[in-house]
Amino acid sequence: MISTSNLGKTYGPLHAVQGVTLEIQRGEVVGLLGQNGAGKTTIMKMITGFLEPSAGTVLLDGVDVLEDRIGVQRRIGYLPENAPLYPEMLVQDYLLWMASLRGIPEPDQAAAVIRAARATGLEGHMLRPIGQLSKGYRQRVGIAQAIVHQPEVLIFDEPTNGLDPVQIESIRELIRSLAHTSTVLISTHILQEVEAVCDRVLVLIDGRLVADGPLDSLRASRVVLLSVAEGDADVPRELAGIDGVVEVLRRGPDESLPGFTQWAVHYQSDLPPTPAIVRAAVQAGWTVGAAAPERISLQAAFQRLQAEVAMERRTVSGLVQKGVRP
């Protein structure tokens, strides 16, 4: 549905986005995760055609955004970080105006506005000036203008930024409901946002895409946790010969299984070698209490990626100082 190839944006010497290639399939709910200044908004503006790339291409369902900008934008609902609202306008008038701008025929505009108002819970606020609404309801108005024309793709930039916890949960629930009929791309720097709403996450650090996959794959730590009865044989020696296993470390007593010791089996293969580990343990005659890949928090996964990027930077910097071209 959405694809970019080697997408880049520069402002003089600043590389805001560097070589971002991604694919988002129809019906996915994808989170673009990164700290403030990572390039999330820049990517969204290029996808929606509001900003021209310095390099690369953006396609929506095979159509180049630069070749048919208006045609592509008709198929997108976009909520920028600062929603384009006019505080003096009534909610109803604003949404009717947006329906007109979206090219909805005049006889169909009222029905389109009613549909968007119901979807966003605005029915009881249609005759109120936007400026009198709470921030949470103003955000709902912003979402309503994005969906009034029933777009195939919804792009939300920091949709819960600045809201209180009740408002945040309300907007998240609204986004989850919209995902039943549209492809959704959400940018955020809030880890809980991704966990609450998204099926897949794209991690952006310093304008570069450093991770792309389901949440479970991002949380994978390349460690299998094995719990065996205390006093069993030399676990590191027995497991060292398994293909892909690089290190076996004792974690200590398994708090959830009294009488068992937990071992961390580190591996480098594409898939966790859990079956081979269990098979080796059974053949060795150990009593196995549990064996499963370790899942770390999204916070820990993000910190790991940041550390890897920092290490890469230091390596490249060291090569440059030595006169070696990386």
mmCIF file of C-alpha atoms in Angstrom:
data_model
loop_
_atom_site.group_PDB
_atom_site.id
_atom_site.type_symbol
_atom_site.label_atom_id
_atom_site.label_comp_id
_atom_site.label_asym_id
_atom_site.label_seq_id
_atom_site.Cartn_x
_atom_site.Cartn_y
_atom_site.Cartn_z
ATOM 1 C CA MET A 1 0.000 0.000 0.000
ATOM 2 C CA ILE A 2 2.742 2.455 1.025
ATOM 3 C CA SER A 3 6.312 1.975 -0.125
ATOM 4 C CA THR A 4 9.401 4.159 -0.036
ATOM 5 C CA SER A 5 12.734 3.485 -1.682
ATOM 6 C CA ASN A 6 15.966 5.091 -0.469
ATOM 7 C CA LEU A 7 13.968 8.068 0.797
ATOM 8 C CA GLY A 8 16.030 11.033 1.924
ATOM 9 C CA LYS A 9 15.658 14.670 2.913
ATOM 10 C CA THR A 10 18.465 17.131 3.466
ATOM 11 C CA TYR A 11 18.510 20.750 4.620
ATOM 12 C CA GLY A 12 21.929 22.031 3.670
ATOM 13 C CA PRO A 13 24.412 19.963 5.713
ATOM 14 C CA LEU A 14 21.635 18.394 7.835
ATOM 15 C CA HIS A 15 20.508 14.910 6.797
ATOM 16 C CA ALA A 16 17.026 14.766 8.340
ATOM 17 C CA VAL A 17 16.139 11.450 6.657
ATOM 18 C CA GLN A 18 18.664 9.034 5.181
ATOM 19 C CA GLY A 19 17.962 6.142 2.809
ATOM 20 C CA VAL A 20 14.662 4.965 4.307
ATOM 21 C CA THR A 21 13.156 1.990 2.465
ATOM 22 C CA LEU A 22 9.939 0.489 3.824
ATOM 23 C CA GLU A 23 6.760 -1.359 2.838
ATOM 24 C CA ILE A 24 3.397 -1.052 4.587
ATOM 25 C CA GLN A 25 0.746 -3.528 3.482
ATOM 26 C CA ARG A 26 -2.968 -2.841 3.157
ATOM 27 C CA GLY A 27 -4.745 -3.170 6.513
ATOM 28 C CA GLU A 28 -1.643 -2.884 8.716
ATOM 29 C CA VAL A 29 -1.379 -0.638 11.760
ATOM 30 C CA VAL A 30 2.240 0.501 11.842
ATOM 31 C CA GLY A 31 4.022 2.670 14.384
ATOM 32 C CA LEU A 32 6.901 4.933 13.380
ATOM 33 C CA LEU A 33 8.858 5.132 16.620
ATOM 34 C CA GLY A 34 11.665 7.535 17.396
ATOM 35 C CA GLN A 35 12.771 10.317 19.680
ATOM 36 C CA ASN A 36 11.902 13.930 18.925
ATOM 37 C CA GLY A 37 14.008 15.040 15.966
ATOM 38 C CA ALA A 38 14.478 11.524 14.591
ATOM 39 C CA GLY A 39 12.811 12.409 11.278
ATOM 40 C CA LYS A 40 9.319 10.956 11.802
ATOM 41 C CA THR A 41 7.377 14.069 10.804
ATOM 42 C CA THR A 42 9.617 14.631 7.787
ATOM 43 C CA ILE A 43 8.900 11.111 6.523
ATOM 44 C CA MET A 44 5.160 11.562 7.023
ATOM 45 C CA LYS A 45 5.176 14.863 5.143
ATOM 46 C CA MET A 46 7.004 13.215 2.235
ATOM 47 C CA ILE A 47 4.571 10.275 2.184
ATOM 48 C CA THR A 48 1.592 12.634 2.105
ATOM 49 C CA GLY A 49 3.108 14.848 -0.582
ATOM 50 C CA PHE A 50 3.425 17.957 1.597
ATOM 51 C CA LEU A 51 7.213 17.828 1.336
ATOM 52 C CA GLU A 52 9.327 16.883 -1.666
ATOM 53 C CA PRO A 53 12.100 14.326 -1.055
ATOM 54 C CA SER A 54 15.719 15.192 -1.723
ATOM 55 C CA ALA A 55 16.233 11.601 -2.821
ATOM 56 C CA GLY A 56 14.256 8.416 -3.362
ATOM 57 C CA THR A 57 10.616 7.733 -4.141
ATOM 58 C CA VAL A 58 7.268 7.353 -2.369
ATOM 59 C CA LEU A 59 4.541 5.151 -3.859
ATOM 60 C CA LEU A 60 0.941 4.774 -2.716
ATOM 61 C CA ASP A 61 -0.553 1.613 -4.179
ATOM 62 C CA GLY A 62 2.009 1.839 -6.985
ATOM 63 C CA VAL A 63 1.380 5.535 -7.762
ATOM 64 C CA ASP A 64 4.313 7.936 -7.385
ATOM 65 C CA VAL A 65 3.347 10.746 -5.005
ATOM 66 C CA LEU A 66 5.304 13.340 -6.984
ATOM 67 C CA GLU A 67 3.671 12.342 -10.275
ATOM 68 C CA ASP A 68 0.078 12.477 -8.982
ATOM 69 C CA ARG A 69 0.193 14.433 -5.736
ATOM 70 C CA ILE A 70 -3.490 15.443 -5.704
ATOM 71 C CA GLY A 71 -4.683 11.956 -6.666
ATOM 72 C CA VAL A 72 -2.642 10.407 -3.871
ATOM 73 C CA GLN A 73 -3.782 12.961 -1.303
ATOM 74 C CA ARG A 74 -7.427 12.176 -2.092
ATOM 75 C CA ARG A 75 -6.766 8.658 -0.781
ATOM 76 C CA ILE A 76 -5.064 9.776 2.437
ATOM 77 C CA GLY A 77 -6.398 11.120 5.723
ATOM 78 C CA TYR A 78 -3.700 13.136 7.474
ATOM 79 C CA LEU A 79 -3.587 14.456 11.032
ATOM 80 C CA PRO A 80 -0.430 16.560 11.488
ATOM 81 C CA GLU A 81 1.049 17.071 14.938
ATOM 82 C CA ASN A 82 -0.674 20.456 15.169
ATOM 83 C CA ALA A 83 -4.149 19.842 13.778
ATOM 84 C CA PRO A 84 -5.331 22.502 11.282
ATOM 85 C CA LEU A 85 -8.272 23.763 13.331
ATOM 86 C CA TYR A 86 -10.022 27.137 13.404
ATOM 87 C CA PRO A 87 -11.156 27.880 16.976
ATOM 88 C CA GLU A 88 -13.886 30.353 15.965
ATOM 89 C CA MET A 89 -15.665 27.827 13.699
ATOM 90 C CA LEU A 90 -18.395 25.481 14.860
ATOM 91 C CA VAL A 91 -17.406 21.812 14.680
ATOM 92 C CA GLN A 92 -20.210 21.168 12.189
ATOM 93 C CA ASP A 93 -19.216 24.044 9.904
ATOM 94 C CA TYR A 94 -15.551 23.081 10.001
ATOM 95 C CA LEU A 95 -16.247 19.466 9.044
ATOM 96 C CA LEU A 96 -18.631 20.510 6.254
ATOM 97 C CA TRP A 97 -15.937 22.817 4.935
ATOM 98 C CA MET A 98 -13.358 20.006 5.069
ATOM 99 C CA ALA A 99 -15.780 17.673 3.285
ATOM 100 C CA SER A 100 -16.055 20.268 0.537
ATOM 101 C CA LEU A 101 -12.266 20.637 0.306
ATOM 102 C CA ARG A 102 -11.978 16.856 0.093
ATOM 103 C CA GLY A 103 -14.101 16.880 -3.051
ATOM 104 C CA ILE A 104 -17.202 15.241 -1.583
ATOM 105 C CA PRO A 105 -20.267 16.263 -3.675
ATOM 106 C CA GLU A 106 -22.459 18.785 -1.846
ATOM 107 C CA PRO A 107 -25.500 16.443 -1.586
ATOM 108 C CA ASP A 108 -23.280 13.866 0.196
ATOM 109 C CA GLN A 109 -21.430 16.193 2.534
ATOM 110 C CA ALA A 110 -23.905 16.156 5.433
ATOM 111 C CA ALA A 111 -23.981 12.357 5.514
ATOM 112 C CA ALA A 112 -20.162 12.228 5.392
ATOM 113 C CA VAL A 113 -19.892 14.651 8.315
ATOM 114 C CA ILE A 114 -22.449 12.739 10.391
ATOM 115 C CA ARG A 115 -20.564 9.505 9.741
ATOM 116 C CA ALA A 116 -17.226 11.057 10.798
ATOM 117 C CA ALA A 117 -18.830 12.634 13.887
ATOM 118 C CA ARG A 118 -20.284 9.300 14.999
ATOM 119 C CA ALA A 119 -16.969 7.537 14.469
ATOM 120 C CA THR A 120 -15.145 10.097 16.614
ATOM 121 C CA GLY A 121 -17.805 10.630 19.298
ATOM 122 C CA LEU A 122 -18.522 14.236 18.355
ATOM 123 C CA GLU A 123 -22.323 14.049 17.873
ATOM 124 C CA GLY A 124 -23.045 16.075 21.024
ATOM 125 C CA HIS A 125 -20.519 18.796 20.191
ATOM 126 C CA MET A 126 -21.351 19.717 16.592
ATOM 127 C CA LEU A 127 -22.753 23.180 17.409
ATOM 128 C CA ARG A 128 -19.908 24.191 19.731
ATOM 129 C CA PRO A 129 -17.023 26.427 18.658
ATOM 130 C CA ILE A 130 -13.844 24.393 18.317
ATOM 131 C CA GLY A 131 -12.008 26.778 20.639
ATOM 132 C CA GLN A 132 -14.357 25.847 23.512
ATOM 133 C CA LEU A 133 -13.558 22.127 23.294
ATOM 134 C CA SER A 134 -11.089 20.300 25.510
ATOM 135 C CA LYS A 135 -7.783 19.321 23.924
ATOM 136 C CA GLY A 136 -8.945 15.718 23.667
ATOM 137 C CA TYR A 137 -12.070 16.722 21.752
ATOM 138 C CA ARG A 138 -10.111 19.091 19.531
ATOM 139 C CA GLN A 139 -7.955 16.104 18.648
ATOM 140 C CA ARG A 140 -11.131 14.185 17.801
ATOM 141 C CA VAL A 141 -12.114 17.000 15.444
ATOM 142 C CA GLY A 142 -8.711 16.679 13.812
ATOM 143 C CA ILE A 143 -9.252 12.951 13.333
ATOM 144 C CA ALA A 144 -12.788 13.557 12.033
ATOM 145 C CA GLN A 145 -11.473 15.853 9.280
ATOM 146 C CA ALA A 146 -8.940 13.158 8.373
ATOM 147 C CA ILE A 147 -11.605 10.461 7.942
ATOM 148 C CA VAL A 148 -14.514 12.479 6.539
ATOM 149 C CA HIS A 149 -13.813 11.256 2.981
ATOM 150 C CA GLN A 150 -13.310 7.603 4.076
ATOM 151 C CA PRO A 151 -9.664 7.370 2.978
ATOM 152 C CA GLU A 152 -7.817 4.108 2.409
ATOM 153 C CA VAL A 153 -4.791 5.353 4.370
ATOM 154 C CA LEU A 154 -4.693 7.236 7.673
ATOM 155 C CA ILE A 155 -1.516 8.990 8.782
ATOM 156 C CA PHE A 156 -1.408 10.372 12.320
ATOM 157 C CA ASP A 157 1.546 12.403 13.620
ATOM 158 C CA GLU A 158 1.838 12.167 17.429
ATOM 159 C CA PRO A 159 -1.966 11.799 17.857
ATOM 160 C CA THR A 160 -1.933 11.766 21.683
ATOM 161 C CA ASN A 161 0.759 14.368 22.291
ATOM 162 C CA GLY A 162 -0.154 16.613 25.239
ATOM 163 C CA LEU A 163 -3.310 14.734 26.257
ATOM 164 C CA ASP A 164 -4.101 13.510 29.763
ATOM 165 C CA PRO A 165 -4.234 9.735 30.501
ATOM 166 C CA VAL A 166 -8.024 9.488 30.039
ATOM 167 C CA GLN A 167 -7.903 11.365 26.748
ATOM 168 C CA ILE A 168 -4.956 9.252 25.571
ATOM 169 C CA GLU A 169 -6.819 5.990 26.138
ATOM 170 C CA SER A 170 -9.890 7.394 24.405
ATOM 171 C CA ILE A 171 -7.896 8.407 21.297
ATOM 172 C CA ARG A 172 -6.088 5.054 21.230
ATOM 173 C CA GLU A 173 -9.406 3.218 21.311
ATOM 174 C CA LEU A 174 -10.642 5.426 18.474
ATOM 175 C CA ILE A 175 -7.543 4.654 16.374
ATOM 176 C CA ARG A 176 -7.958 0.927 16.997
ATOM 177 C CA SER A 177 -11.529 1.139 15.701
ATOM 178 C CA LEU A 178 -10.466 3.079 12.582
ATOM 179 C CA ALA A 179 -7.877 0.405 11.811
ATOM 180 C CA HIS A 180 -10.664 -2.027 10.887
ATOM 181 C CA THR A 181 -11.240 -0.191 7.599
ATOM 182 C CA SER A 182 -7.991 1.683 6.832
ATOM 183 C CA THR A 183 -4.245 1.229 6.678
ATOM 184 C CA VAL A 184 -2.834 3.270 9.566
ATOM 185 C CA LEU A 185 0.611 4.809 10.064
ATOM 186 C CA ILE A 186 1.226 6.508 13.423
ATOM 187 C CA SER A 187 4.325 8.420 14.448
ATOM 188 C CA THR A 188 5.166 8.610 18.126
ATOM 189 C CA HIS A 189 8.017 8.876 20.587
ATOM 190 C CA ILE A 190 5.913 7.129 23.252
ATOM 191 C CA LEU A 191 6.695 3.413 23.587
ATOM 192 C CA GLN A 192 3.343 2.620 25.223
ATOM 193 C CA GLU A 193 1.589 4.070 22.188
ATOM 194 C CA VAL A 194 3.134 1.477 19.911
ATOM 195 C CA GLU A 195 2.370 -1.355 22.316
ATOM 196 C CA ALA A 196 -1.247 -0.228 22.729
ATOM 197 C CA VAL A 197 -2.166 0.316 19.085
ATOM 198 C CA CYS A 198 0.303 -1.108 16.564
ATOM 199 C CA ASP A 199 0.899 -4.514 14.995
ATOM 200 C CA ARG A 200 4.320 -3.584 13.686
ATOM 201 C CA VAL A 201 6.967 -1.017 14.506
ATOM 202 C CA LEU A 202 9.498 0.938 12.455
ATOM 203 C CA VAL A 203 12.290 2.387 14.598
ATOM 204 C CA LEU A 204 13.914 5.591 13.395
ATOM 205 C CA ILE A 205 17.146 6.929 14.900
ATOM 206 C CA ASP A 206 18.846 10.045 13.525
ATOM 207 C CA GLY A 207 16.893 9.851 10.275
ATOM 208 C CA ARG A 208 17.748 6.214 9.581
ATOM 209 C CA LEU A 209 15.477 3.189 9.773
ATOM 210 C CA VAL A 210 17.233 0.799 12.168
ATOM 211 C CA ALA A 211 14.507 -1.780 12.834
ATOM 212 C CA ASP A 212 11.338 -2.986 11.139
ATOM 213 C CA GLY A 213 9.140 -5.834 12.289
ATOM 214 C CA PRO A 214 6.383 -7.111 14.564
ATOM 215 C CA LEU A 215 6.602 -6.124 18.204
ATOM 216 C CA ASP A 216 7.493 -9.680 19.221
ATOM 217 C CA SER A 217 10.494 -9.764 16.891
ATOM 218 C CA LEU A 218 11.737 -6.426 18.208
ATOM 219 C CA ARG A 219 11.471 -7.702 21.769
ATOM 220 C CA ALA A 220 13.452 -10.854 20.955
ATOM 221 C CA SER A 221 16.758 -10.763 22.806
ATOM 222 C CA ARG A 222 18.508 -13.727 21.097
ATOM 223 C CA VAL A 223 18.386 -15.560 24.409
ATOM 224 C CA VAL A 224 16.579 -18.793 25.292
ATOM 225 C CA LEU A 225 15.830 -19.132 29.004
ATOM 226 C CA LEU A 226 16.232 -22.726 30.185
ATOM 227 C CA SER A 227 15.256 -23.856 33.681
ATOM 228 C CA VAL A 228 16.625 -27.213 34.855
ATOM 229 C CA ALA A 229 16.572 -28.927 38.253
ATOM 230 C CA GLU A 230 19.340 -27.815 40.579
ATOM 231 C CA GLY A 231 22.338 -30.111 40.667
ATOM 232 C CA ASP A 232 22.073 -31.233 37.053
ATOM 233 C CA ALA A 233 25.213 -31.691 34.948
ATOM 234 C CA ASP A 234 27.458 -29.067 33.390
ATOM 235 C CA VAL A 235 24.896 -27.121 31.368
ATOM 236 C CA PRO A 236 27.328 -24.837 29.477
ATOM 237 C CA ARG A 237 29.437 -27.791 28.318
ATOM 238 C CA GLU A 238 26.442 -29.852 27.202
ATOM 239 C CA LEU A 239 24.820 -27.028 25.220
ATOM 240 C CA ALA A 240 27.966 -25.525 23.696
ATOM 241 C CA GLY A 241 27.841 -27.809 20.661
ATOM 242 C CA ILE A 242 24.351 -26.739 19.512
ATOM 243 C CA ASP A 243 24.424 -24.925 16.195
ATOM 244 C CA GLY A 244 24.037 -21.165 16.726
ATOM 245 C CA VAL A 245 24.683 -21.208 20.493
ATOM 246 C CA VAL A 246 27.500 -18.806 21.414
ATOM 247 C CA GLU A 247 27.344 -18.625 25.205
ATOM 248 C CA VAL A 248 25.524 -20.183 28.171
ATOM 249 C CA LEU A 249 25.339 -18.177 31.402
ATOM 250 C CA ARG A 250 23.826 -19.058 34.758
ATOM 251 C CA ARG A 251 21.099 -16.584 35.800
ATOM 252 C CA GLY A 252 20.510 -18.093 39.232
ATOM 253 C CA PRO A 253 17.520 -19.702 40.951
ATOM 254 C CA ASP A 254 14.285 -19.589 38.950
ATOM 255 C CA GLU A 255 11.938 -17.620 41.217
ATOM 256 C CA SER A 256 8.864 -19.058 39.505
ATOM 257 C CA LEU A 257 10.080 -22.679 39.801
ATOM 258 C CA PRO A 258 11.505 -23.513 43.267
ATOM 259 C CA GLY A 259 14.318 -26.047 43.040
ATOM 260 C CA PHE A 260 15.248 -25.061 39.462
ATOM 261 C CA THR A 261 18.147 -23.011 38.109
ATOM 262 C CA GLN A 262 17.680 -20.658 35.161
ATOM 263 C CA TRP A 263 20.262 -20.526 32.374
ATOM 264 C CA ALA A 264 20.512 -17.914 29.599
ATOM 265 C CA VAL A 265 21.439 -19.580 26.315
ATOM 266 C CA HIS A 266 22.697 -16.880 23.930
ATOM 267 C CA TYR A 267 22.427 -17.625 20.214
ATOM 268 C CA GLN A 268 23.165 -16.005 16.843
ATOM 269 C CA SER A 269 20.984 -18.051 14.509
ATOM 270 C CA ASP A 270 17.948 -16.540 12.760
ATOM 271 C CA LEU A 271 15.521 -18.608 14.845
ATOM 272 C CA PRO A 272 15.827 -19.507 18.535
ATOM 273 C CA PRO A 273 17.260 -23.047 18.838
ATOM 274 C CA THR A 274 14.730 -23.957 21.557
ATOM 275 C CA PRO A 275 13.907 -27.466 20.181
ATOM 276 C CA ALA A 276 17.593 -28.384 19.957
ATOM 277 C CA ILE A 277 18.198 -27.096 23.496
ATOM 278 C CA VAL A 278 15.302 -29.099 24.930
ATOM 279 C CA ARG A 279 16.389 -32.177 22.995
ATOM 280 C CA ALA A 280 19.943 -31.899 24.364
ATOM 281 C CA ALA A 281 18.629 -31.419 27.904
ATOM 282 C CA VAL A 282 16.393 -34.498 27.690
ATOM 283 C CA GLN A 283 19.193 -36.610 26.218
ATOM 284 C CA ALA A 284 21.432 -35.482 29.093
ATOM 285 C CA GLY A 285 18.799 -36.679 31.554
ATOM 286 C CA TRP A 286 18.032 -33.284 33.044
ATOM 287 C CA THR A 287 14.700 -32.349 34.558
ATOM 288 C CA VAL A 288 13.482 -29.432 32.440
ATOM 289 C CA GLY A 289 11.093 -26.969 34.080
ATOM 290 C CA ALA A 290 10.821 -24.415 31.273
ATOM 291 C CA ALA A 291 12.437 -23.437 27.988
ATOM 292 C CA ALA A 292 11.372 -20.394 25.953
ATOM 293 C CA PRO A 293 12.856 -17.411 24.095
ATOM 294 C CA GLU A 294 13.299 -14.379 26.314
ATOM 295 C CA ARG A 295 11.105 -11.366 25.610
ATOM 296 C CA ILE A 296 12.422 -7.997 26.720
ATOM 297 C CA SER A 297 10.451 -4.780 27.112
ATOM 298 C CA LEU A 298 10.066 -2.394 24.198
ATOM 299 C CA GLN A 299 12.011 0.161 26.253
ATOM 300 C CA ALA A 300 14.940 -2.244 26.563
ATOM 301 C CA ALA A 301 14.767 -3.083 22.852
ATOM 302 C CA PHE A 302 14.829 0.613 21.932
ATOM 303 C CA GLN A 303 17.778 1.258 24.239
ATOM 304 C CA ARG A 304 19.624 -1.691 22.687
ATOM 305 C CA LEU A 305 19.120 -0.249 19.205
ATOM 306 C CA GLN A 306 20.340 3.163 20.361
ATOM 307 C CA ALA A 307 23.454 1.536 21.808
ATOM 308 C CA GLU A 308 24.099 -0.346 18.572
ATOM 309 C CA VAL A 309 23.780 2.861 16.521
ATOM 310 C CA ALA A 310 26.117 4.702 18.907
ATOM 311 C CA MET A 311 28.653 1.872 18.658
ATOM 312 C CA GLU A 312 28.445 1.966 14.847
ATOM 313 C CA ARG A 313 29.035 5.726 14.918
ATOM 314 C CA ARG A 314 32.106 5.336 17.107
ATOM 315 C CA THR A 315 33.462 2.628 14.801
ATOM 316 C CA VAL A 316 32.980 4.765 11.691
ATOM 317 C CA SER A 317 34.493 7.790 13.443
ATOM 318 C CA GLY A 318 37.534 5.722 14.419
ATOM 319 C CA LEU A 319 38.005 4.514 10.848
ATOM 320 C CA VAL A 320 37.766 8.066 9.503
ATOM 321 C CA GLN A 321 40.375 9.271 11.988
ATOM 322 C CA LYS A 322 42.666 6.494 10.767
ATOM 323 C CA GLY A 323 42.115 7.516 7.175
ATOM 324 C CA VAL A 324 40.099 4.399 6.310
ATOM 325 C CA ARG A 325 37.021 4.836 4.114
ATOM 326 C CA PRO A 326 34.089 2.942 5.839
#
